[in-house]
Coordinates of C-alpha atoms in Angstrom, one line a residue:
X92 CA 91.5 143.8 127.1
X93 CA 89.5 145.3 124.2
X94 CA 90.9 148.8 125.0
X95 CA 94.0 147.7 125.1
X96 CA 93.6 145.9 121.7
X97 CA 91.9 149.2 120.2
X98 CA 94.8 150.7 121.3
X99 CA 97.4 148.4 119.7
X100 CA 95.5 148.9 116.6
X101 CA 95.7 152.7 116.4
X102 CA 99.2 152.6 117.2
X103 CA 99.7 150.5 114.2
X104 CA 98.0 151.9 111.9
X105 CA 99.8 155.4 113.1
X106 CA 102.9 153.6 112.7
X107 CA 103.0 151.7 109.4
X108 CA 100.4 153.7 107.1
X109 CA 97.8 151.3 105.4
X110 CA 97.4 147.5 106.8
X111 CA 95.6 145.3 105.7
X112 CA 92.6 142.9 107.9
X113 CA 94.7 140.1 107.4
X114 CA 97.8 141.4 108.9
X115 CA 96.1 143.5 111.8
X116 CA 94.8 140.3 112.2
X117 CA 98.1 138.7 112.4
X118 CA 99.5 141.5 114.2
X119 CA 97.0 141.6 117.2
X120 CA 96.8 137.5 117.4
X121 CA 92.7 137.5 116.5
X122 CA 90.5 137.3 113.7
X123 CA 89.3 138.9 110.8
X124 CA 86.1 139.2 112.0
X125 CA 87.0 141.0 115.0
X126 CA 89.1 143.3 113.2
X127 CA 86.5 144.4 111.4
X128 CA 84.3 145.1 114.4
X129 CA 87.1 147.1 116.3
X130 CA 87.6 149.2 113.2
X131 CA 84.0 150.0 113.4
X132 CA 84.3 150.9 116.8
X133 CA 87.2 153.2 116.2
X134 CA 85.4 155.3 113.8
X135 CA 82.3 155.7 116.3
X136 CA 84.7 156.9 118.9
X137 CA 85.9 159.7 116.4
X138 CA 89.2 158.1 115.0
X139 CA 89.9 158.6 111.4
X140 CA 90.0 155.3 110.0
X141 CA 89.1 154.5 106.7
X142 CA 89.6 151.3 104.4
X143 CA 91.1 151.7 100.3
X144 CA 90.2 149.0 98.5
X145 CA 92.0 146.9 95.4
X146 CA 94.8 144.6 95.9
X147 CA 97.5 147.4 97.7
X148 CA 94.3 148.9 99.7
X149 CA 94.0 148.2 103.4
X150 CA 93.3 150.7 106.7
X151 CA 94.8 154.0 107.3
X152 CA 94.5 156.9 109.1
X153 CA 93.7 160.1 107.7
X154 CA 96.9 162.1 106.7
X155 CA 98.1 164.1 109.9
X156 CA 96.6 162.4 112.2
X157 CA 98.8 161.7 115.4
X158 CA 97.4 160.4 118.5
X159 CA 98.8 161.5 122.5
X160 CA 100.7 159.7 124.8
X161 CA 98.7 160.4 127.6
X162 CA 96.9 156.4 127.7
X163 CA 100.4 155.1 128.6
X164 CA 100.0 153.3 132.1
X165 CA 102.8 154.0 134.7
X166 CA 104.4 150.5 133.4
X167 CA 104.8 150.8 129.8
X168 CA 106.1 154.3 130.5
X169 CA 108.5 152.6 132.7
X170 CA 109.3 149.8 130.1
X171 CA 110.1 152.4 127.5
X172 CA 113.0 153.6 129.2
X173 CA 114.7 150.3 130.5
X174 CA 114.7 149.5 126.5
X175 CA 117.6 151.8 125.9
X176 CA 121.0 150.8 125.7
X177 CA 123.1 154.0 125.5
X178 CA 126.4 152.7 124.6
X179 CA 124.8 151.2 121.7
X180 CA 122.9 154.7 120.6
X181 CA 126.5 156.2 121.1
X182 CA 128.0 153.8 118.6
X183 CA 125.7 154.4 116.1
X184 CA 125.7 158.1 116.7
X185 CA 122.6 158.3 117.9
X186 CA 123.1 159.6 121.0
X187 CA 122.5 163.2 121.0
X188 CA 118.9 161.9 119.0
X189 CA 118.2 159.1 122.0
X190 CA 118.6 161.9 124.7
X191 CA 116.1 164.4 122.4
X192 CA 113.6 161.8 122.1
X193 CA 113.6 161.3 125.8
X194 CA 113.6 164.7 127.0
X195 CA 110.5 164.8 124.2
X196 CA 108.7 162.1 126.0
X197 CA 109.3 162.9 129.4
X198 CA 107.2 166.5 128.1
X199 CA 104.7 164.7 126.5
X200 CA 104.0 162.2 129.6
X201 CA 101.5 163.1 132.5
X202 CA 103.6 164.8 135.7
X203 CA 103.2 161.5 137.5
X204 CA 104.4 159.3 134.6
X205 CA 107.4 161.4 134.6
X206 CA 108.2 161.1 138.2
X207 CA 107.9 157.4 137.7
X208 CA 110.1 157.1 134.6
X209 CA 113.0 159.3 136.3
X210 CA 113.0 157.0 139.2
X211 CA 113.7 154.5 136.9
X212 CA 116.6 156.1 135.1
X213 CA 118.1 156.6 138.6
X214 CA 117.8 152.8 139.4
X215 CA 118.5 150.6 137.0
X216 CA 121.3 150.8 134.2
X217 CA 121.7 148.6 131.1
X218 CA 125.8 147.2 130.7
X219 CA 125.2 145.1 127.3
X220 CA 128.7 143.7 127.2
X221 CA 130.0 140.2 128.7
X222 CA 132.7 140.5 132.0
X223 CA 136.3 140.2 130.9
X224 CA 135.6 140.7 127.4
X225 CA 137.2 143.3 125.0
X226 CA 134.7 145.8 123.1
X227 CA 134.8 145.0 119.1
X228 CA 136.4 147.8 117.2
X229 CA 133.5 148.8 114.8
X230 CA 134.6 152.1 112.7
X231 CA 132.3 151.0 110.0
X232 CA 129.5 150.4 112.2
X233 CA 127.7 154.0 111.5
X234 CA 128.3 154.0 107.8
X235 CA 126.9 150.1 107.6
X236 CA 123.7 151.6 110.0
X237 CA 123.1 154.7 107.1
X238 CA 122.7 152.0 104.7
X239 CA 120.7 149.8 106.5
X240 CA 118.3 153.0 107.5
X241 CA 118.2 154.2 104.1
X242 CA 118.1 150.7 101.4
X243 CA 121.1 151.5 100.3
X244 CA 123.5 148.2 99.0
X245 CA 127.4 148.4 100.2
X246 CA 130.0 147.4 98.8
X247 CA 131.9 145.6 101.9
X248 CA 135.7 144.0 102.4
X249 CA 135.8 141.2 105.2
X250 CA 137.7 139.4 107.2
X251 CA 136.4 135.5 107.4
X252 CA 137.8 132.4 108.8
X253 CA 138.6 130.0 105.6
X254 CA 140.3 130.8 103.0
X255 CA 140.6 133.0 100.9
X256 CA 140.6 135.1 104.4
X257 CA 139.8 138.6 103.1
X258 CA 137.0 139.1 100.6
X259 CA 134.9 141.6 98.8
X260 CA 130.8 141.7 98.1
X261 CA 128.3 144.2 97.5
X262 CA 125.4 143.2 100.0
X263 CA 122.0 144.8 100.6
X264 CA 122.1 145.3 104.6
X265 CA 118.7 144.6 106.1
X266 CA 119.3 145.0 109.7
X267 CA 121.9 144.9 112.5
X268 CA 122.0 142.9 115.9
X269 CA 123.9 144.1 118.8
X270 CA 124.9 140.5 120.8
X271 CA 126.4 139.9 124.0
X272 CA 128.5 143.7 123.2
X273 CA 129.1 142.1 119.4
X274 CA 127.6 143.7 116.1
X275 CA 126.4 141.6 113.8
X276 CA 124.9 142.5 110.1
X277 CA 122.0 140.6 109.0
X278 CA 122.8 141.2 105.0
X279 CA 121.4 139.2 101.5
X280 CA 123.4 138.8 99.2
X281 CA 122.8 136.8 95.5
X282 CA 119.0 136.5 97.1
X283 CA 120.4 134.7 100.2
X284 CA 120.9 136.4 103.8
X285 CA 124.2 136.3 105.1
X286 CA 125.3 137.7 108.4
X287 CA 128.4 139.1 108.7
X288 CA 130.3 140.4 112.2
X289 CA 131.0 144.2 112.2
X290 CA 134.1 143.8 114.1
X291 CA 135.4 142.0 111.1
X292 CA 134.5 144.3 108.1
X293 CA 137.7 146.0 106.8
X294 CA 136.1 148.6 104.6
X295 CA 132.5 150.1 103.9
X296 CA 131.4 151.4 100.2
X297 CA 128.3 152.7 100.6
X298 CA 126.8 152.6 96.9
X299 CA 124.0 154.7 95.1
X300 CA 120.7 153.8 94.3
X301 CA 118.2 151.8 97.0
X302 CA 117.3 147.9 97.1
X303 CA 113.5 146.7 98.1
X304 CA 113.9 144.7 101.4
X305 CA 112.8 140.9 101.2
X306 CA 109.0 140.8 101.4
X307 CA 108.4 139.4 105.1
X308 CA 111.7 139.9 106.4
X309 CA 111.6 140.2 110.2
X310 CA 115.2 141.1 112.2
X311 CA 114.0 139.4 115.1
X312 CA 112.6 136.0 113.8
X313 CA 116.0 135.7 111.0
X314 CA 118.2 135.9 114.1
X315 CA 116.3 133.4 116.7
X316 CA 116.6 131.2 113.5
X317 CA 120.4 132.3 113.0
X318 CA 121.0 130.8 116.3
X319 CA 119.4 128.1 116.5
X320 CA 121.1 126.5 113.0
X321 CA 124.5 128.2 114.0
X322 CA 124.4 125.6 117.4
X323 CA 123.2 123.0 115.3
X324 CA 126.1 123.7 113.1
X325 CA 128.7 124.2 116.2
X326 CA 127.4 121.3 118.1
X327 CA 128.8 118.3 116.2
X328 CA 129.4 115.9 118.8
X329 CA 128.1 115.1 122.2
X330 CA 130.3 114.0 125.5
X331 CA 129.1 111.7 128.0
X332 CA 130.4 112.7 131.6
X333 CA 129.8 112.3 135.4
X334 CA 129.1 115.2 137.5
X335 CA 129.0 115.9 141.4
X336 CA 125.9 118.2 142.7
X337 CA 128.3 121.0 142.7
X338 CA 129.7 120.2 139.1
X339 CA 126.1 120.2 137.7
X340 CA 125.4 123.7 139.2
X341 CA 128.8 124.8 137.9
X342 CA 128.1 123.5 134.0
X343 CA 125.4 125.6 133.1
X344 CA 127.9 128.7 133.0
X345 CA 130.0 127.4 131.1
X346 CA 128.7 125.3 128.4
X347 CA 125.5 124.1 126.3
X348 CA 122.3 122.7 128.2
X349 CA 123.2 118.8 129.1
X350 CA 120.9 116.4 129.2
X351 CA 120.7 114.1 131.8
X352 CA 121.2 110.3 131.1
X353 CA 119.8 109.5 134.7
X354 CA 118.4 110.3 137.9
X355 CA 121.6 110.8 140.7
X356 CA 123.0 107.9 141.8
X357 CA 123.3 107.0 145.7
X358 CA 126.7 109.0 145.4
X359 CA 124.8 112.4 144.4
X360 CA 126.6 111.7 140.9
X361 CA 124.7 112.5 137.4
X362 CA 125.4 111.3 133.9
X363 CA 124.9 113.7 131.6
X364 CA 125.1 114.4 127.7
X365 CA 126.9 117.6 126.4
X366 CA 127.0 119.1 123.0
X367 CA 130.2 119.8 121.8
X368 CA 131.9 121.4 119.1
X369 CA 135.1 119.6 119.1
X370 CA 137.3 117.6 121.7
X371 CA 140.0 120.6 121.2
X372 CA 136.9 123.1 122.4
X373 CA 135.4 121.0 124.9
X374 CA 139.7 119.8 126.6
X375 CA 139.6 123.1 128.2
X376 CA 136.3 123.8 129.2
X377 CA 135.9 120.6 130.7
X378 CA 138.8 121.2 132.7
X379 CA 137.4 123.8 134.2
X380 CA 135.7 122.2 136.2
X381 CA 138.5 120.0 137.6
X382 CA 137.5 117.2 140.1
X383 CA 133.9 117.3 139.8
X384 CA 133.4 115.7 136.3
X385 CA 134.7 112.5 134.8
X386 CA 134.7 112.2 130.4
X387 CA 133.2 108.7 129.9
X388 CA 133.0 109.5 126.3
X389 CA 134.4 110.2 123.2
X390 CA 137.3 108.1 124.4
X391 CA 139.2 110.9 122.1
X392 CA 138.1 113.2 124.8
X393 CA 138.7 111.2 128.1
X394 CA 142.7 110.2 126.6
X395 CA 143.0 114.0 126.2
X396 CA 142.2 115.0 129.7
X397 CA 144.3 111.8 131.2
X398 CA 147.3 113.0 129.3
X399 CA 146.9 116.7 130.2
X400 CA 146.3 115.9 134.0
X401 CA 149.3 113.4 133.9
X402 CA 151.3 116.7 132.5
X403 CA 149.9 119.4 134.7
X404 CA 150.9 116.3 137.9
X405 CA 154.4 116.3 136.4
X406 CA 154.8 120.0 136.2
X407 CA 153.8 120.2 139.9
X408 CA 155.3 117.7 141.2

């Protein structure tokens, strides 16, 4: 474990120049103290570690110095190539650069590592996009990527949903997402972050000069956060329905988690609250799953489904 963490540390360090106690700390989920004590011990096995002090002082490794590959164990060599999503890289243009990289590695890797890694590449394959759904047009995409590489604020035209429909900002693009096949831009803009869907920008104006990112920003933790307000905001009502055994099993594929009122009655039968956005978004979902599910509430919702059942019998016969 301590090897490991020694490890983890180095790596760092290689990666992100001077750190700090505090946030190696932070980074490698111990304290202080023990960072301390593993810096020591990096130094007394020959590392070049050394601490600056003063307020923008920290730990660094001396200039130039790069260590090997060679302590990767057979599963994080395997790990690193099941991270890759090539039709992403391509769309970025990063392609000819992702296959570079890997050929680079695969040299730098032990001969058994590589065996192992190659196996992997034959086996498994990463298809980001959902079934039946169109890829997004995204001719900006690479241009919006350039800016967010290189702190450069843009000048964008977009496409939203209310009114006035088509509007123009100069944003400072901090990151990009790539969900369920969808870009998204994770952008501030008059010191607040905004994200903004690729598909949907019109035109890209990629402006001089550079912007300092927000202090503390993290991609990952903004958009974990993004979602969870953006159901909160979607999810505005809740319906109250029956389900069979088979309609329970058949919900979770189509809508949010329920949450179940009770325990199956005698009849195998479970009341169950759902989150909804609207009764016009929940109608047809709901219908979907056709005799095993009965809207006891909003009464909104339950009239809707009578009347469109009462249609559907008429137009059978």
């Amino acid at each position: 474990m301590r090897a490991s963490r020694l490890m983890s540390m180095l790596l760092l360090l290689q990666a992100r120049g001077t750190m700090t106690a505090r946030e190696l700390a932070d980074e490698l989920e111990v304290s202080v103290r023990t960072v301390y004590r593993d810096v020591e011990s990096l130094g007394a096995a020959g590392v070049p570690v050394y601490g600056e002090p003063g307020h923008d002082g920290g730990y660094r490794l001396l200039d130039g110095y790069q260590t090997r590959l060679t302590g990767l164990t057979g599963a994080e060599a395997e790990s690193l190539f099941l991270t890759g999503v090539p039709s992403a890289a391509a769309e970025l243009g990063l392609a000819a650069a992702v296959t570079t990289a890997q050929l680079k590695l695969k040299a730098a890797l032990p001969a058994g590592l590589r065996d192992r890694v190659s196996r992997i590449a034959e086996r498994f394959h990463l298809d980001a996009p959902s079934w039946y759904q169109d890829a997004d047009d995204t001719p900006h995409l690479a241009a919006i990527a350039g800016a967010v590489w290189n702190r450069h604020p843009a000048r964008i035209r977009y496409l939203r949903w209310a009114e006035p429909h088509e509007t123009s900002r100069v944003v400072e693009p901090h990151g990009l997402v790539l969900k369920a096949g969808r870009w998204y831009l994770v952008a501030r803009r008059d010191g607040q972050f905004r994200t903004y869907r690729v598909a949907r920008i019109l035109s890209t104006e990629v402006l001089p000069g550079t912007f300092e990112r927000a202090s503390g920003f993290r991609l990952a933790e903004y958009w974990d956060t993004y979602l969870d307000q953006f159901d909160r905001r979607r999810h505005r009502d809740v319906a109250v329905v029956r389900l069979s055994g088979h309609g329970l099993e058949r919900l979770s594929g189509l809508l949010a988690p329920a949450i179940p009122a009770d325990e199956p009655g005698a009849d195998g039968w479970t009341e169950v609250r759902i989150p909804i956005e609207s009764v016009e978004w929940a109608l047809p979902e709901l219908l979907k799953l056709g005799a095993d599910a009965e809207v006891l509430a909003p009464l909104e919702l339950r009239e809707r489904i009578v009347a469109t059942l009462s249609a559907m019998s008429g137009l059978y016969g």
